Short mmCIF file of C-alpha atoms and ligand atoms in Angstrom, two decimals:
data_model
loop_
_atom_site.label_atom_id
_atom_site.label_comp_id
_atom_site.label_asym_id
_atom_site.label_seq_id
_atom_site.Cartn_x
_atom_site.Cartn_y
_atom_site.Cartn_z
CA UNK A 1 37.73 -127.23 29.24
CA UNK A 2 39.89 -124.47 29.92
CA UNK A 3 39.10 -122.57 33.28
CA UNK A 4 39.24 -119.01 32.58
CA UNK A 5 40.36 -116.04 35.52
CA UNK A 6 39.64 -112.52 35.39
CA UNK A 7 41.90 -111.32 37.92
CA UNK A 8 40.57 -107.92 39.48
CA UNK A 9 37.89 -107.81 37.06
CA UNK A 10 36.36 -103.91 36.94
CA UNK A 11 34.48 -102.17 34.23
CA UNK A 12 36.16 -104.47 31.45
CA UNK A 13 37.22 -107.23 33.45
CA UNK A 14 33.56 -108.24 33.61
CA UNK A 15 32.90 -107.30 30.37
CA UNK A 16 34.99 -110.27 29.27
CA UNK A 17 33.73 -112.41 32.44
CA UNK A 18 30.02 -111.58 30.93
CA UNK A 19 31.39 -112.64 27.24
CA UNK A 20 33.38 -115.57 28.24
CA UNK A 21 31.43 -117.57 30.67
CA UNK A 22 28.55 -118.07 27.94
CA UNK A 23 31.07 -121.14 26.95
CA UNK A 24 34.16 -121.41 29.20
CA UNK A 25 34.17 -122.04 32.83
CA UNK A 26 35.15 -118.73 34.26
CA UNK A 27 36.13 -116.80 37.67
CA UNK A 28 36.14 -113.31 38.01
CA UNK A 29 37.84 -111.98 40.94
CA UNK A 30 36.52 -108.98 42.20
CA UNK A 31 36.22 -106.26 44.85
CA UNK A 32 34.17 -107.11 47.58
CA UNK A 33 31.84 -104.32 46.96
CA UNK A 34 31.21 -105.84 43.27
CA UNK A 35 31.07 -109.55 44.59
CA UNK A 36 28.65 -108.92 46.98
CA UNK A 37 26.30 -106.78 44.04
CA UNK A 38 26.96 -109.24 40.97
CA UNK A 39 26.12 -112.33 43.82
CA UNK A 40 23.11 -110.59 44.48
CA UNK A 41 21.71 -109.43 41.39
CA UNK A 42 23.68 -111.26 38.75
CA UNK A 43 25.43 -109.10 36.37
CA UNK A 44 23.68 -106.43 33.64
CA UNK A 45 25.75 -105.55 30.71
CA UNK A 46 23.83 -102.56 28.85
CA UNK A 47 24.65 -101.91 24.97
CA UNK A 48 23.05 -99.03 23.34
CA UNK A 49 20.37 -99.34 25.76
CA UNK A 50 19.64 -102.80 25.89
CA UNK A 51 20.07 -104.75 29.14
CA UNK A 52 21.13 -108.35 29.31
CA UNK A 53 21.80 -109.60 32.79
CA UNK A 54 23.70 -113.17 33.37
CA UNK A 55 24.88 -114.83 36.82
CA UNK A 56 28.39 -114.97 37.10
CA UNK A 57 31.07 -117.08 38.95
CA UNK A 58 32.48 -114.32 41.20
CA UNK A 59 34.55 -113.93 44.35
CA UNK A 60 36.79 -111.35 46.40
CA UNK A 61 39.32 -114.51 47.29
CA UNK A 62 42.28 -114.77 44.93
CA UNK A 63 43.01 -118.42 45.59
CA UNK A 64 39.88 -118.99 43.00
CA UNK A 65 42.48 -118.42 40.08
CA UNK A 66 45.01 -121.10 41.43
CA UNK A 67 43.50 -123.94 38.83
CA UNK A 68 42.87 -121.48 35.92
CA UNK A 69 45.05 -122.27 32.55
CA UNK A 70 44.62 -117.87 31.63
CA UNK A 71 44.55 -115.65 33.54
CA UNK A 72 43.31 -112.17 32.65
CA UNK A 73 44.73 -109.29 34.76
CA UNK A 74 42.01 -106.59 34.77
CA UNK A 75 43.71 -103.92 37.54
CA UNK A 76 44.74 -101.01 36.52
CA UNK A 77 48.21 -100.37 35.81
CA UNK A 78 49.45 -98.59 39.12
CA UNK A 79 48.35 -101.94 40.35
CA UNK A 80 49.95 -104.33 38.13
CA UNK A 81 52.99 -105.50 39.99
CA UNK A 82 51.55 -106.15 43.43
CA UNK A 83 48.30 -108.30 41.58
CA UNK A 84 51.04 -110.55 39.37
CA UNK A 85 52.60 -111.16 42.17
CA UNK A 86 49.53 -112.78 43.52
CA UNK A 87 48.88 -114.47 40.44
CA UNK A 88 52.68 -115.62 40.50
CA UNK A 89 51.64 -116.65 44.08
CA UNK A 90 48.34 -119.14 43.62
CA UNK A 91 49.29 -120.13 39.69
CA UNK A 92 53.43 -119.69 38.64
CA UNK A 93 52.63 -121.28 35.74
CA UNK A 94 49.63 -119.52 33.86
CA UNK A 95 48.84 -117.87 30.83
CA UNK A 96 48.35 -114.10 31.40
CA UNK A 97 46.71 -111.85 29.12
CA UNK A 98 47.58 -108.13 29.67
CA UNK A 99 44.76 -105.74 28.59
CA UNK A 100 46.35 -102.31 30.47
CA UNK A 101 46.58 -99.54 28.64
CA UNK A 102 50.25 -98.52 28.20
CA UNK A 103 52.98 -100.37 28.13
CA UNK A 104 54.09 -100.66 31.91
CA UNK A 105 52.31 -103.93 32.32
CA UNK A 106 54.43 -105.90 30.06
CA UNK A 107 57.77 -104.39 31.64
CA UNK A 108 56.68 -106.03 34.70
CA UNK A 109 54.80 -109.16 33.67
CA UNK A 110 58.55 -109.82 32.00
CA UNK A 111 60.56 -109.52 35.63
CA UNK A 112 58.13 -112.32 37.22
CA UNK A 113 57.26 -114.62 34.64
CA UNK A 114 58.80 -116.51 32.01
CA UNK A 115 58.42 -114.63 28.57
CA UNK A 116 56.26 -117.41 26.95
CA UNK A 117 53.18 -117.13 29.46
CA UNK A 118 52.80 -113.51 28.72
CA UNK A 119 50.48 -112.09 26.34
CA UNK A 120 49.85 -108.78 25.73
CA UNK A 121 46.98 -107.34 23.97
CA UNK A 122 45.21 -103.64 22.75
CA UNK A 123 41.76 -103.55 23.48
CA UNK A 124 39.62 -101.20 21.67
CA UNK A 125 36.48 -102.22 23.78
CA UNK A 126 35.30 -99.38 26.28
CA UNK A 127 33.20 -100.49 28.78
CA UNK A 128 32.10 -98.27 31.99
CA UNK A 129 30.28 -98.84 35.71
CA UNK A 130 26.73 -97.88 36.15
CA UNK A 131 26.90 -99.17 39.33
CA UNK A 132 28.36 -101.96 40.91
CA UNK A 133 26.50 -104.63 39.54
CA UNK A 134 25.77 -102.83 36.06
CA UNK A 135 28.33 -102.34 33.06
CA UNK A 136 27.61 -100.44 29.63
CA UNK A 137 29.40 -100.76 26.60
CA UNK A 138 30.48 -97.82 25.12
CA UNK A 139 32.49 -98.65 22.33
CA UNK A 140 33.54 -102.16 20.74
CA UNK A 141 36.52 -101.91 17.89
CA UNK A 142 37.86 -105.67 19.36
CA UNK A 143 41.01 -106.30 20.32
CA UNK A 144 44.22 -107.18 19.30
CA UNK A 145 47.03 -109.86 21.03
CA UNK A 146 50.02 -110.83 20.79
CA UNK A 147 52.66 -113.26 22.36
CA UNK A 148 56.37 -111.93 23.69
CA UNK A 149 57.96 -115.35 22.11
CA UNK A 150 56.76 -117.08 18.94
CA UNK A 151 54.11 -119.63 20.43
CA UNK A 152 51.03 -120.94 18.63
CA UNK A 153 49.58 -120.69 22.53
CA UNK A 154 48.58 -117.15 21.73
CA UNK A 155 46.40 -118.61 18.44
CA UNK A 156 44.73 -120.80 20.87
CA UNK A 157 43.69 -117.63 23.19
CA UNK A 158 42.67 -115.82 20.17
CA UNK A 159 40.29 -118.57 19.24
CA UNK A 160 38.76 -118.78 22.37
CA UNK A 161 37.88 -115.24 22.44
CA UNK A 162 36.32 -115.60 18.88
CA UNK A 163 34.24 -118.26 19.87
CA UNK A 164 32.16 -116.50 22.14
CA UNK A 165 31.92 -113.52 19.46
CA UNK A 166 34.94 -111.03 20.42
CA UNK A 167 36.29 -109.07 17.89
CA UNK A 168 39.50 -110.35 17.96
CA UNK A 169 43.05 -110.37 15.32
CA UNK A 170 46.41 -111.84 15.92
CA UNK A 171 49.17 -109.19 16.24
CA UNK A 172 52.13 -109.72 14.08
CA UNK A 173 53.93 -106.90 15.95
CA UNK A 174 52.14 -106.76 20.00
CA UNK A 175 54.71 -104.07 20.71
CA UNK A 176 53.89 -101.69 17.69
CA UNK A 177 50.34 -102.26 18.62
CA UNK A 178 50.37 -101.83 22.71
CA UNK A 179 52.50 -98.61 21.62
CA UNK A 180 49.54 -97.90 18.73
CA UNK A 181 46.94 -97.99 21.76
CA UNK A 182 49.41 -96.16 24.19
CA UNK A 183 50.27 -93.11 21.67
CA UNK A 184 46.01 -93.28 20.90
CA UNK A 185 45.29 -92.97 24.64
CA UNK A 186 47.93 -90.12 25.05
CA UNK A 187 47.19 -87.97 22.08
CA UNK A 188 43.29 -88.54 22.23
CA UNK A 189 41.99 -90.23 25.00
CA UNK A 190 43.67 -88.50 27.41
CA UNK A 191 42.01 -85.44 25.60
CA UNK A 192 38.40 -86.80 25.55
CA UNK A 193 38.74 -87.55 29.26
CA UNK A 194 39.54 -83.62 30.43
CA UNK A 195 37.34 -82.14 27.34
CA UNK A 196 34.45 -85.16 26.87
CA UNK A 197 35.24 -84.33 22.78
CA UNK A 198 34.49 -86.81 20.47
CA UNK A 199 35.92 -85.10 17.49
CA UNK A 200 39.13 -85.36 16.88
CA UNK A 201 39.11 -84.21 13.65
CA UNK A 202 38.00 -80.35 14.24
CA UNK A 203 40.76 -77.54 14.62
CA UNK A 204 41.69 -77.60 18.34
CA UNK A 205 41.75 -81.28 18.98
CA UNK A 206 43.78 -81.85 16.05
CA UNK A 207 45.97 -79.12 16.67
CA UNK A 208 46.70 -81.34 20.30
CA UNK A 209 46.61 -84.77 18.90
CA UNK A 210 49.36 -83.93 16.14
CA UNK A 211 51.62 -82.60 18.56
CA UNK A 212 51.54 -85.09 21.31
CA UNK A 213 51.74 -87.73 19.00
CA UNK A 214 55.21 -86.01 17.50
CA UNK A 215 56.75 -85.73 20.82
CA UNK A 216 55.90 -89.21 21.80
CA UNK A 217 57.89 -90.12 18.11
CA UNK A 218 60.80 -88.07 18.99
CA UNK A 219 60.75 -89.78 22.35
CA UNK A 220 60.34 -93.25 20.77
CA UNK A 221 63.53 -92.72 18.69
CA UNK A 222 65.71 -93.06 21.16
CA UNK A 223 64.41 -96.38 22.37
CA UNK A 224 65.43 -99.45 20.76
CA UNK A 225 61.92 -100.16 19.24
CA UNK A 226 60.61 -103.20 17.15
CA UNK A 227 58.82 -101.07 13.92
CA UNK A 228 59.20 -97.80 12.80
CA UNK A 229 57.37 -94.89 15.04
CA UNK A 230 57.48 -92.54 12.47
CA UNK A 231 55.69 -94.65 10.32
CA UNK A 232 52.86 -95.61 13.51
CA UNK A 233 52.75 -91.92 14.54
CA UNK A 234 51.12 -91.13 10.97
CA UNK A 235 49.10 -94.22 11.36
CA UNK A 236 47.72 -93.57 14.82
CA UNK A 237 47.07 -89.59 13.64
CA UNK A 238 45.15 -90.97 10.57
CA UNK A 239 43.24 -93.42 13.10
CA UNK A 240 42.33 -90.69 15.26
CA UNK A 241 41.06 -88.11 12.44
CA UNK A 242 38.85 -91.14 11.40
CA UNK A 243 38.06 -92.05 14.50
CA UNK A 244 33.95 -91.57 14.76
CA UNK A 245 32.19 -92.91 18.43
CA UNK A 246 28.96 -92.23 19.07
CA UNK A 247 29.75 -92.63 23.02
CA UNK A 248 33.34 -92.06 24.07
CA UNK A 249 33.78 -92.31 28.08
CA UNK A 250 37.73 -93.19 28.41
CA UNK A 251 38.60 -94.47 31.24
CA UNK A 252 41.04 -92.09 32.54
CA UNK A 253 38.23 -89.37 32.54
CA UNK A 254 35.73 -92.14 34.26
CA UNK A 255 38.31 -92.62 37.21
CA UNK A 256 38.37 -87.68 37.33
CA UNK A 257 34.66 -88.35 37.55
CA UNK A 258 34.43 -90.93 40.79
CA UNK A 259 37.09 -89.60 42.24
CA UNK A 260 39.46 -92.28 42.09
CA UNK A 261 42.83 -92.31 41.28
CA UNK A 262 43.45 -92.06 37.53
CA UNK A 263 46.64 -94.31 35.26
CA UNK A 264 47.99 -90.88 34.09
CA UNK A 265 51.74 -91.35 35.13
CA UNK A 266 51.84 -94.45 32.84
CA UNK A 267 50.28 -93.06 29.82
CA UNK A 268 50.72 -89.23 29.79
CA UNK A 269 53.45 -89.15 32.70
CA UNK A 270 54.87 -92.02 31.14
CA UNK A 271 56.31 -89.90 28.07
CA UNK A 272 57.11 -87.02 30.47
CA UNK A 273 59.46 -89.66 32.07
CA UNK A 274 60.86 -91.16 29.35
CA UNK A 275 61.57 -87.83 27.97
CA UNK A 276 63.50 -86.82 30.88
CA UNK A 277 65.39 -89.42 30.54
CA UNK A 278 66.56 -88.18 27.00
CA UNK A 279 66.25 -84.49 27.84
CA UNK A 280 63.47 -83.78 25.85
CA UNK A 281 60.66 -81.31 25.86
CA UNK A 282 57.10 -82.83 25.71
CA UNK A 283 55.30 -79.82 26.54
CA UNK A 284 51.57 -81.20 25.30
CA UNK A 285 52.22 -83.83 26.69
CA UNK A 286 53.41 -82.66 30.32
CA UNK A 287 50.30 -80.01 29.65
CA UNK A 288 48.10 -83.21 29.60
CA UNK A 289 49.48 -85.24 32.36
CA UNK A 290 49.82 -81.99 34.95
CA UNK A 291 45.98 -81.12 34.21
CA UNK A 292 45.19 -84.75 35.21
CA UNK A 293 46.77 -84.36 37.99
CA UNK A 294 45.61 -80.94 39.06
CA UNK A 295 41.87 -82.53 38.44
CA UNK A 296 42.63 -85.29 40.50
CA UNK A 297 43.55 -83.15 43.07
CA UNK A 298 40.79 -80.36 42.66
CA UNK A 299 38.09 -83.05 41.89
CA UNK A 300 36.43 -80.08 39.73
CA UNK A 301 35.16 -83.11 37.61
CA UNK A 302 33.47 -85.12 40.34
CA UNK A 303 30.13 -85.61 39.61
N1 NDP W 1 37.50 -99.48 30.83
C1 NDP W 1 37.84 -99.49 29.55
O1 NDP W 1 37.04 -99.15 28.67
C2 NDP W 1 39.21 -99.91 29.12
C3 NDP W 1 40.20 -100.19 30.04
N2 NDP W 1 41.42 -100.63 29.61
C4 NDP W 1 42.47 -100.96 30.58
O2 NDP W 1 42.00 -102.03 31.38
C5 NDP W 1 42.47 -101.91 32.72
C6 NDP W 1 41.28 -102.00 33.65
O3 NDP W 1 40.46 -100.85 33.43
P1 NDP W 1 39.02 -100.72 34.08
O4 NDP W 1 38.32 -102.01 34.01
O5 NDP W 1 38.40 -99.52 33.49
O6 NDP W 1 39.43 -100.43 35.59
P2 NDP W 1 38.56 -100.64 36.93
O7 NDP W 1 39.17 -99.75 37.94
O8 NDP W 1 37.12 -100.52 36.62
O9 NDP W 1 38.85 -102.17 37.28
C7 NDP W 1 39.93 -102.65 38.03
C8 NDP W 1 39.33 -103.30 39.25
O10 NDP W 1 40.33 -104.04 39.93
C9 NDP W 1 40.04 -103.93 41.32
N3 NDP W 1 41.18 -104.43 42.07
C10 NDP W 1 42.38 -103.86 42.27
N4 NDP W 1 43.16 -104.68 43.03
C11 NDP W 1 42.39 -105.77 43.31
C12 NDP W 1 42.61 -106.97 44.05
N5 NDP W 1 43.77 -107.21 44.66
N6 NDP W 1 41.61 -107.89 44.14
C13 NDP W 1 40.42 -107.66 43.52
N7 NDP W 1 40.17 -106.56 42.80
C14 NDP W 1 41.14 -105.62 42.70
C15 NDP W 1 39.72 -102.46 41.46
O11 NDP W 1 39.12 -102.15 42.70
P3 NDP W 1 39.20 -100.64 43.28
O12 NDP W 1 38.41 -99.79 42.32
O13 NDP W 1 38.58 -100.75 44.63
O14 NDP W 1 40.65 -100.27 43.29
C16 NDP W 1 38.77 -102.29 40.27
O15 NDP W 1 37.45 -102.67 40.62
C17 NDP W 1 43.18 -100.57 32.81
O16 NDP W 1 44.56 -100.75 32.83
C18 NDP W 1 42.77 -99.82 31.54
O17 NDP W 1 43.84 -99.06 31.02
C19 NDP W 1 41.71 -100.85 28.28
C20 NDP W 1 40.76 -100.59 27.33
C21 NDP W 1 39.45 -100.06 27.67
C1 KPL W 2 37.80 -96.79 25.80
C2 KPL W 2 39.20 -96.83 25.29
C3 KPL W 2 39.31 -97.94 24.26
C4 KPL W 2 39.55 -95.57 24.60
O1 KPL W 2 39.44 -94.47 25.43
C5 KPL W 2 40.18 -97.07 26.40
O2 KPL W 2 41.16 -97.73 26.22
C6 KPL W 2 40.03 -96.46 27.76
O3 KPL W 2 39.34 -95.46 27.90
O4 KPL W 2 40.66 -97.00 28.69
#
């Protein structure tokens, strides 16, 4: 059987862990903080107020992902390139699955590791902390992954996460679609996360989402890009106008609310960068990004 690692497994880390293990043998490598909780009182996933609690094969010691076939990196962005160094470290060869929003991951995941272990992916799953030994879903669209070279390894992933009931498609395109989830997270959730709106569609937040998602276009054309951005920008502004959760907590405005440093300079700041690069104005976008940063400052959201 294929051992399974969730490497720095958080809020969705151990939402797969709690979905996986049910068939696979599986490690999630954790915080001490969460090791210590989840080894004492097991694991409780909560979905629309139902709790289901499981025991879990967790640990705070990295070396536990040395004999693991995939590896799952679960950090958050701004941590990505010390934690694949560790999993280059204990296990040069794996499989790694990318879940990060953004598109920052992959950049770096590319430098250490051979192209054909890598495998991105676009999760539409939203999963938050109660506490450290409690997750709730929020929202659960699946996910989408992909493979950086044309390997049927990425169809075996795919059916592994289908067989323990993840929503889960093949991408033909990974790029298109971590970009889909990126421009998404920039035009919307970034949006939800200073605002808590879950309607997209009414005058203001539409006003926003249109225009962030045409600066990120005009940014996008002058990278050498896979599909056609015009084409996704429509795409992602339809997506968002039908977009319809009953519970929307993304993750950037979780991280405002506990005080803890948020991935805003690789989603919002990203496009500020890139623009910079091209001398272009983003100003929705740099409006975004600087109130992020302001909050994280302030902590005015800190509950
Ligand atoms: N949550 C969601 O709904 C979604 C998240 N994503 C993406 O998934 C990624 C993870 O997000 P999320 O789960 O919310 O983030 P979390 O912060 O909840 O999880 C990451 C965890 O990794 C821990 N960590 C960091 N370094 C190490 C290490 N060396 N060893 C062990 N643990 C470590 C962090 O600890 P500490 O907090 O102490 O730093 C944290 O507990 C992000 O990039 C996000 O963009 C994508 C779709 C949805
Ligand atoms: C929950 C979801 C899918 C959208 O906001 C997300 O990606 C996040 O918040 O990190």
């Amino acid at each position: 059987m294929e051992k399974i690692g969730i490497f720095c497994a958080g809020a969705l880390g151990l939402w797969f862990g709690f979905k996986l293990q049910d068939r696979y043998d599986v490690v999630c490598v954790s915080k001490k903080r969460i090791a210590d909780a989840i080894k004492s009182k097991g694991l409780t996933l909560l979905v629309d107020k139902k709790r289901t609690t499981k025991n879990i094969n967790i640990t705070e010691n990295p070396e536990a992902i040395s004999d693991c076939k995939i590896i799952m990196l679960a950090s958050k962005s701004f941590d990505s390139k010390e934690n694949l160094k560790t999993i280059k470290k204990y296990n040069p060869k794996a499989n790694i699955v990318t879940i990060q929003n953004g598109i920052y991951t992959e950049e770096v995941a590319k430098e250490l590791f051979d192209k054909n272990q890598i495998f991105p992916a676009s999760v539409m799953i939203g999963s938050k902390f109660i506490d450290n030994s409690t997750i709730e879903e929020f929202l659960n669209e699946g996910m989408i992954l992909g493979n950086l070279n044309n390997s049927s390894k990425a169809e075996d992933i795919t059916e592994i996460f289908k067989s323990v009931g993840i929503k889960i498609k093949i991408s033909d395109n990974i790029e298109r679609d971590k970009w889909k989830k990126f421009m998404f997270y920039c035009s919307s959730a970034t949006l939800n996360s200073l605002t808590a709106t879950l309607s997209l569609y009414e005058k203001d937040e539409s006003w926003i989402v249109k225009r962030a998602l045409n600066e990120i276009a005009s940014v996008g054309r002058n990278l050498k890009l896979s599909f056609d951005i015009e084409k996704l920008k429509e795409d992602v502004f339809k997506y968002a106008m039908n977009f319809r959760p009953r519970q929307w907590n993304a993750s950037v405005g979780e991280d405002l609310k506990r005080g803890k440093k948020t991935e805003i300079d690789y989603l919002n700041g990203y496009v500020v960068e890139l623009a910079n690069r091209f001398d272009i104005d983003v100003p929705v976008n740099e409006t975004l990004y600087r109130l992020v940063k302001i909050l994280q400052k302030t902590e005015r959201l800190k509950i």
